Coordinates of C-alpha atoms in Angstrom, one line a residue:
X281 CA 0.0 0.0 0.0
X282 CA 2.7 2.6 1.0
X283 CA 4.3 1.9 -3.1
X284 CA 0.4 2.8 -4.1
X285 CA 0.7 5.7 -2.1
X286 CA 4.1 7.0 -3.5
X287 CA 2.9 6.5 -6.8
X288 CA -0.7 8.9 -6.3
X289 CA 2.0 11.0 -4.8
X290 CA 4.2 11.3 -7.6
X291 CA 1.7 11.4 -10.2
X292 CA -0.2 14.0 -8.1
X293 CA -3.0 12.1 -8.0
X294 CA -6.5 14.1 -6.7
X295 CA -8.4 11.0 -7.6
X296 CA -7.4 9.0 -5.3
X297 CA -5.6 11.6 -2.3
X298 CA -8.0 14.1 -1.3
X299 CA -7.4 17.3 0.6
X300 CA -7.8 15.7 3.9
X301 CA -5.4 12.6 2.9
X302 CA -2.7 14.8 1.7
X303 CA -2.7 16.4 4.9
X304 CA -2.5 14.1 6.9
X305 CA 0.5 12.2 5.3
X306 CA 2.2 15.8 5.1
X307 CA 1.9 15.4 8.8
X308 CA 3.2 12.0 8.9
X309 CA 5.7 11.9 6.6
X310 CA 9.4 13.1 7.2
X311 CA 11.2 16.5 7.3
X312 CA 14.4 16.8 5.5
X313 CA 16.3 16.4 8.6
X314 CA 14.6 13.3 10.0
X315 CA 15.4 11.7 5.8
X316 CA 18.7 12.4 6.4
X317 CA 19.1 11.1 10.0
X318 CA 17.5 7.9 9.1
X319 CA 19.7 7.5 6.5
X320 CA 22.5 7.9 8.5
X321 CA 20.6 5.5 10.8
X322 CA 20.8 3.4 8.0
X323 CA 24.4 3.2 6.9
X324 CA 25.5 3.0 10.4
X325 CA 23.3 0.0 11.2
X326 CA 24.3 -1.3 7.5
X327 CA 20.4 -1.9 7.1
X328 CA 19.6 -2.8 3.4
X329 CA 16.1 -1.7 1.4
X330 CA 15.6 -5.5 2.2
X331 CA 16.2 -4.8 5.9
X332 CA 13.3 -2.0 5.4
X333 CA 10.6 -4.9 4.6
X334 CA 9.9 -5.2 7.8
X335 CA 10.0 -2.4 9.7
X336 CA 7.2 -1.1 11.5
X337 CA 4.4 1.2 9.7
X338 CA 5.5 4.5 10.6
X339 CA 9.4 3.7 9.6
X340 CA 8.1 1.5 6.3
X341 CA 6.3 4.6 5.3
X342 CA 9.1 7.3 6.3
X343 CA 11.4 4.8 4.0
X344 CA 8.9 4.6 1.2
X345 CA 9.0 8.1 0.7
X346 CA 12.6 9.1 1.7
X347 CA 13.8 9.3 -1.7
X348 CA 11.3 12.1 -2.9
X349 CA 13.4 15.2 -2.8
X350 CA 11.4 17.5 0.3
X351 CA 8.3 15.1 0.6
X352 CA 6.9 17.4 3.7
X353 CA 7.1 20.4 2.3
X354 CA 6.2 19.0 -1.3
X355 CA 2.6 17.5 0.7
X356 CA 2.0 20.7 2.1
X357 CA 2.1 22.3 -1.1
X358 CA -0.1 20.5 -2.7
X359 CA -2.6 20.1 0.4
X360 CA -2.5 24.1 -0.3
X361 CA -3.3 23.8 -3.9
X362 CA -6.4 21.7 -3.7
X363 CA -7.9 23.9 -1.3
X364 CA -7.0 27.5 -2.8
X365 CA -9.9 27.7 -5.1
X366 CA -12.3 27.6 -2.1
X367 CA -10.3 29.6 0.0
X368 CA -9.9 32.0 -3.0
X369 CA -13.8 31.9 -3.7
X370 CA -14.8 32.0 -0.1
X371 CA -13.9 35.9 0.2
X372 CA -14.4 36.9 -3.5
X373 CA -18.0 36.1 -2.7
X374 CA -17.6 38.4 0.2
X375 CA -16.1 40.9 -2.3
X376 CA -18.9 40.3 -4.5
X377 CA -21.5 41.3 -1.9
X378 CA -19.9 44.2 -1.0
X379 CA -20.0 45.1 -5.4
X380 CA -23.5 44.0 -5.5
X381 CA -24.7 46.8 -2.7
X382 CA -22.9 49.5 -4.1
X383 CA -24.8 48.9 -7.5
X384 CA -27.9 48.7 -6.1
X385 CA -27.3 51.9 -4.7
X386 CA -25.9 53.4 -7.6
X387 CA -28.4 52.1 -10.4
X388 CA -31.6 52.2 -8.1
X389 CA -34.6 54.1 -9.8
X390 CA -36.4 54.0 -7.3
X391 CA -33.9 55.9 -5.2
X392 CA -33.2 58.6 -7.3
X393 CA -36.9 59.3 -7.6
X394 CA -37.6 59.5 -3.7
X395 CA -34.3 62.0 -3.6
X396 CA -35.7 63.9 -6.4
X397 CA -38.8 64.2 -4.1
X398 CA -36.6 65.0 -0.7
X399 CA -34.9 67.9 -2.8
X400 CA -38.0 69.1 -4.1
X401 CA -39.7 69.7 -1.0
X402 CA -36.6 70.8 1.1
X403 CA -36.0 73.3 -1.7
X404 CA -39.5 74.7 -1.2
X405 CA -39.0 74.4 2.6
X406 CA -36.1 76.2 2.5
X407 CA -37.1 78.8 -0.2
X408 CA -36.8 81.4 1.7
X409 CA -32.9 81.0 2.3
X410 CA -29.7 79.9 0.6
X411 CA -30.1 76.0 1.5
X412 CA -33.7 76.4 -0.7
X413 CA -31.1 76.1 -4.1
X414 CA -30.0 73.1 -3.0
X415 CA -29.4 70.6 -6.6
X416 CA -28.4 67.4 -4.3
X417 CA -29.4 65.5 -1.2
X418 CA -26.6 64.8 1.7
X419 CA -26.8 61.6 3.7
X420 CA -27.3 63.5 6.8
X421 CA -30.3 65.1 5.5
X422 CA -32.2 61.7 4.8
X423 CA -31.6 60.8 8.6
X424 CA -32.9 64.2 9.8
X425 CA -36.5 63.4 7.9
X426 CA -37.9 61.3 10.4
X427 CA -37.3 63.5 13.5
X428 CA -38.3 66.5 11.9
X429 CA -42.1 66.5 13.1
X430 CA -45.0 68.5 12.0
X431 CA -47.7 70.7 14.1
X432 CA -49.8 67.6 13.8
X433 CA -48.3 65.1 16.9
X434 CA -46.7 62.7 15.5
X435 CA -46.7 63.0 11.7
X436 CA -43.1 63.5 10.6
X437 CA -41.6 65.1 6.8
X438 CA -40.8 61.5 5.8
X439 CA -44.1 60.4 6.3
X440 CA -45.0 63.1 4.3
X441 CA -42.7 62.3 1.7
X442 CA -44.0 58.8 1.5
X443 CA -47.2 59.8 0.7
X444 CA -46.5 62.1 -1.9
X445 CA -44.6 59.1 -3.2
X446 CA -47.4 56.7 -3.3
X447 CA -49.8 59.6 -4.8
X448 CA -47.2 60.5 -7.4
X449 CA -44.5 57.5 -8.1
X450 CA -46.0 54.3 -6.5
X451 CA -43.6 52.2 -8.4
X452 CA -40.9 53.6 -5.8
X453 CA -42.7 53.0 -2.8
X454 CA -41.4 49.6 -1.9
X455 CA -37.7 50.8 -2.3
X456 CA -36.0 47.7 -0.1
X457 CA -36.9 45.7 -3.4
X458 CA -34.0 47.1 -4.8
X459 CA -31.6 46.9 -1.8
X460 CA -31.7 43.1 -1.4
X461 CA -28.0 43.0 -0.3
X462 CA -27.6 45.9 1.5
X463 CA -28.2 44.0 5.1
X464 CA -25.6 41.6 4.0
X465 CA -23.0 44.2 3.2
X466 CA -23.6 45.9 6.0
X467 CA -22.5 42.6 8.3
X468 CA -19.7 42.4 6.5
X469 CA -16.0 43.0 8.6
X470 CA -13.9 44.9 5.8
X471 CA -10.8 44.6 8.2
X472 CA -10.8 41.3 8.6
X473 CA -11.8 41.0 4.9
X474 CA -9.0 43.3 3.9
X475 CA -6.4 40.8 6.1
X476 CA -8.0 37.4 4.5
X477 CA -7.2 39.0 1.3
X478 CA -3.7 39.8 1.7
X479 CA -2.6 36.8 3.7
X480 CA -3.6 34.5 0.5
X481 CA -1.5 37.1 -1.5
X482 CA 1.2 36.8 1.0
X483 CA 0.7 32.9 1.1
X484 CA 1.3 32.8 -2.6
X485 CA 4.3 34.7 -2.2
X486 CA 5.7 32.2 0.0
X487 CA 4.6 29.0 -2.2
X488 CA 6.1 30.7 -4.9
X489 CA 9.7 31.2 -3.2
X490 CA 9.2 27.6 -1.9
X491 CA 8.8 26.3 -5.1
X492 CA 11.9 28.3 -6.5
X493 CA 14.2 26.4 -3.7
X494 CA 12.2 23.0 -4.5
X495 CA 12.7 23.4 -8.1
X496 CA 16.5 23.8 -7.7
X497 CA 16.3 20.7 -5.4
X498 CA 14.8 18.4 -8.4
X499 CA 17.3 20.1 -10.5
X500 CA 20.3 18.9 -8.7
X501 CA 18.8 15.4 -8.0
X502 CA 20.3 14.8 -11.6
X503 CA 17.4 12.8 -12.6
X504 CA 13.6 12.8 -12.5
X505 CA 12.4 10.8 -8.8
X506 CA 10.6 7.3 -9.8
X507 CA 9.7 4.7 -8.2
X508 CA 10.6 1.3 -9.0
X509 CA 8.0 1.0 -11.7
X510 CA 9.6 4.3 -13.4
X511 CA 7.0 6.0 -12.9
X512 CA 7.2 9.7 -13.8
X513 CA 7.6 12.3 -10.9
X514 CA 4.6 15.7 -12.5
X515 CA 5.4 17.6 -9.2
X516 CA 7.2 20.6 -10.6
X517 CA 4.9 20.8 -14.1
X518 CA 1.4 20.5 -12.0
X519 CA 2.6 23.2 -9.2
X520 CA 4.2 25.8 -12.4
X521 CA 1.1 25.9 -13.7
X522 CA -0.6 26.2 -10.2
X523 CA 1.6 29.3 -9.5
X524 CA 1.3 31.0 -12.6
X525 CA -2.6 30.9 -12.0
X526 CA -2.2 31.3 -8.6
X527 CA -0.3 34.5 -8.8
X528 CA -2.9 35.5 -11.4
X529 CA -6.2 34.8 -9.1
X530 CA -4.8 36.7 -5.7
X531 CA -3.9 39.9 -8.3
X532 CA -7.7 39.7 -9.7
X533 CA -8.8 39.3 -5.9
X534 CA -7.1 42.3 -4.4
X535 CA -7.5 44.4 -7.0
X536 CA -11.0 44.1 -6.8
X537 CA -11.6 44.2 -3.6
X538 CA -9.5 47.6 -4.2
X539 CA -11.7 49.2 -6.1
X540 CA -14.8 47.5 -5.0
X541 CA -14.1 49.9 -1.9
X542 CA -13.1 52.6 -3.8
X543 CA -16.3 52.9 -5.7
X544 CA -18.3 52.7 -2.5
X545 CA -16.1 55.4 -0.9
X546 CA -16.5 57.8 -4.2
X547 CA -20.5 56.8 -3.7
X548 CA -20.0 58.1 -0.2
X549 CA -18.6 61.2 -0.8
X550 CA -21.1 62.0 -3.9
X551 CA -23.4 62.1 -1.3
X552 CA -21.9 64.4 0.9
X553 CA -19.8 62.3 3.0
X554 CA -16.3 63.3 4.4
X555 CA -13.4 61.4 2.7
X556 CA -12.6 59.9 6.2
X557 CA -16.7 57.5 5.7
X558 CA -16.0 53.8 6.1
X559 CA -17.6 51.4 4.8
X560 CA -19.5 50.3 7.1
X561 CA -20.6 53.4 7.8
X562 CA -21.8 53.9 4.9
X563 CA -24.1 51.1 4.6
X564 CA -25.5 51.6 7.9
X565 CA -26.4 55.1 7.3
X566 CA -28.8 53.5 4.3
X567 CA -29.5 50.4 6.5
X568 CA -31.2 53.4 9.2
X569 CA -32.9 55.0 6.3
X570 CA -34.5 52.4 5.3
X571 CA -35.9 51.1 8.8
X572 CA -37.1 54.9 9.3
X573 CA -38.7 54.4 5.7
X574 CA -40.8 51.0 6.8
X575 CA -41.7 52.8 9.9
X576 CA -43.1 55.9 7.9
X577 CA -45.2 53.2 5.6
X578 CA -46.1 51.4 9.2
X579 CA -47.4 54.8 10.2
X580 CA -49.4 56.1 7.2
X581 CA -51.3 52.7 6.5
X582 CA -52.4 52.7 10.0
X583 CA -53.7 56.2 9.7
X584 CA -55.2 55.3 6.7
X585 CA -56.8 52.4 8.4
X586 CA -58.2 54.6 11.2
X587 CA -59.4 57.0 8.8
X588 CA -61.3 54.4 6.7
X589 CA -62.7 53.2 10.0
X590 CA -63.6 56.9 10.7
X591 CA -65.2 57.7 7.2
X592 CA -67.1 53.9 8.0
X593 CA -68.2 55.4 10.7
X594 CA -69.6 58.8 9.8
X595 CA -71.4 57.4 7.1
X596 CA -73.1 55.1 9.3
X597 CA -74.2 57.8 11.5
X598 CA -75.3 59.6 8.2
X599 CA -77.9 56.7 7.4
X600 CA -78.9 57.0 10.5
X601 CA -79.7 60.2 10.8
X602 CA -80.8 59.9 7.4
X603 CA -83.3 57.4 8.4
X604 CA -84.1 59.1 11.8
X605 CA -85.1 62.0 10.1
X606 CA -87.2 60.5 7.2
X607 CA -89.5 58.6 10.3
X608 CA -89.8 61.7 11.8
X609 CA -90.9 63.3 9.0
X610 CA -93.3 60.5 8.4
X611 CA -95.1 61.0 11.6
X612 CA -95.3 64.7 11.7
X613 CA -97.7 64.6 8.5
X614 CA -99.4 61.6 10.1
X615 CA -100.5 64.0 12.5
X616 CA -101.2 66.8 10.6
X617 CA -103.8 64.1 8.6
X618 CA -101.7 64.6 5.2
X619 CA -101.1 60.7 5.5
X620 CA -103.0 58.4 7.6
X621 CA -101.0 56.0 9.7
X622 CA -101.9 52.1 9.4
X623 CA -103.6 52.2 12.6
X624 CA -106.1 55.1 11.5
X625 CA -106.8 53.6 8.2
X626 CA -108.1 50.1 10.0
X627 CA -110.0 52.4 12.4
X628 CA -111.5 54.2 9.4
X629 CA -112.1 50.8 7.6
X630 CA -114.0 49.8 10.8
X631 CA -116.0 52.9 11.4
X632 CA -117.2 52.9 7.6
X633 CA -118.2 49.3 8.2
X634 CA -119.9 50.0 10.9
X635 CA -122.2 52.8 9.5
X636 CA -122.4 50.7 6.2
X637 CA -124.0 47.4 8.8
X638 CA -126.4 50.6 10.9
X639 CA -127.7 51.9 7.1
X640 CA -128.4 48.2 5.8
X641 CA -130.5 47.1 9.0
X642 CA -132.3 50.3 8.9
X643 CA -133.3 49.9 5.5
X644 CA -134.6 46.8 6.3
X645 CA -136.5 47.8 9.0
X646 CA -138.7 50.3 7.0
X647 CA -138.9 47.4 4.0
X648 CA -140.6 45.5 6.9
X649 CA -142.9 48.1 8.0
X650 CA -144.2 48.8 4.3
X651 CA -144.6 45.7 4.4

């Protein structure tokens, strides 16, 4: 098994050694100082590649692999090649958030029509003075609209604003549709991002001195390492390529994550905000705009609400009334005799039968007395 093993080794075989397994036999293979002290172990003792057969495991394996040139550092290497692409795609995703969010807040429509509606009515706020000429909207502004209240308790400029939204633009109205990965950005730590980025640049760096002093190593070993099979050692052509694409990928990385945060800062500061804005702070400052937004909608619904229960209301009293009004009318004529009410027409019916019953029988009484 340990000649199996050599060979995925040497052939750099990912089929068969996985991230895990190479790591794990970087860790128990030898350093170059423990090779060369068991050889000297070995010509001292006089021990023979015969002898070897039957050590135990851990020296059978040390003696499998003593005769690839730097086998420890060679593992680790590799181990760090099979797992660069996700360490390399882990924070470029994180990059990518951070590109996404600026975008949205860049190309958002709906944005540029509410600030077109905060300059318009701070302009004709302030029309009176200097600040009413205004052709922008600062950051700081958008956070003042919620604490700047109205005679009216409770009813604040940015719930006016919304309104005038929903009458005018109601396509804007629901404005967190276009920031879908502004929370996201927001939680991200550009520090730590920052120092993930430039320790894999750094890492490279390293891997690509290490591979200068393990190329020199192969060069001097006068031949290409095999095995007994002759099998062909593809360590040096598999990791060139690697660092040549390596090198390439970490450039890509930090220079956009460069300018990813240069963009957002030149966003900042078209919005007013000092050169000195972070990041995060810039997020957060749309992240509190947009609560303060939801709270405004929260607000006017629920007046509408009350007021659509109010208008319910008053016209239900106005039926009433209505109705109240018409019965009384009803009965005042009754009693004038303009209309008789049901109970005077049967007494009428009643009355007229009566007399018609008192004219029949007398009638009949004077038939019988001609009679």
């Amino acid at each position: 098994p340990f000649e199996t093993i050599k060979k995925w080794i040497l052939t750099m075989d990912e089929k068969n050694l996985n991230e895990e397994l190479v790591q794990r036999f970087a860790e128990l293979s030898p350093s170059e100082d423990e090779v060369a002290k068991m050889k000297e172990e070995m010509t001292n003792k006089k021990y023979t590649a015969e002898d070897a057969e039957v050590f135990g495991p851990a020296e059978k394996f040390w003696w499998t692999l003593h005769d690839i040139p730097a086998v420890q550092n060679r593992l680790l290497l590799w181990r760090f090649k099979m797992g660069f692409d996700e360490l390399l795609d882990d924070q470029q995703q994180k990059v990518n958030i951070l590109i996404d969010a600026h975008s949205q807040i860049a190309e958002s429509s709906k944005l540029k029509t509410i600030l077109k509606v905060v300059l318009a009515v701070g302009n004709y706020l302030n029309a009176a003075n200097k600040n009413g000429e205004a052709n922008g909207v600062r950051l700081e502004v958008l956070l003042k609209l919620e604490g700047t209240k109205g005679n009216e308790g409770g009813y604040s400029l940015l719930m006016y604003i919304y309104e005038l939204i929903c009458e005018k633009y109601p396509d804007s109205e629901n404005i967190q549709d276009d920031f879908t990965m502004l929370a996201e950005a927001a939680k991200q730590d550009i520090e730590a991002l920052q120092g993930e980025i430039e320790k894999i640049r750094d890492e490279v760096k390293e891997m690509v001195q290490n591979m200068e002093g393990l190329k020199k190593q192969y060069a001097e070993a006068a031949k290409a390492v095999a095995g007994d099979d002759g099998v062909k050692d593809k360590f040096v052509d598999v990791m060139d390529e690697f660092v040549r694409e390596a090198q390439t990928k970490a450039t890509e990385l930090e220079n956009c994550f460069t300018k990813s945060i240069k963009n957002i800062i030149d966003l900042a500061i078209s919005f007013g905000e000092k050169k000195t804005v972070t990041v995060e702070e810039f997020f957060q400052i749309w992240i509190d705009f947009l609560t303060s937004w939801g709270k405004a909608r929260t607000a006017i619904r629920k007046r509408m609400a009350e007021e659509k229960k109010k208008q319910k209301l008053a016209e239900k009293k106005a039926k009433l009334k209505a109705k109240l009004e018409k019965r009384q009318s009803k009965q005042v004529v009754t009693q004038k005799g303009i209309i008789k009410s049901k109970k005077d027409v049967r007494d009428s019916k009643r009355r007229m039968t009566l007399v018609a019953n008192l004219v029949r029988k007398n009638v009949q009484q004077k038939k019988e007395k001609l009679s």
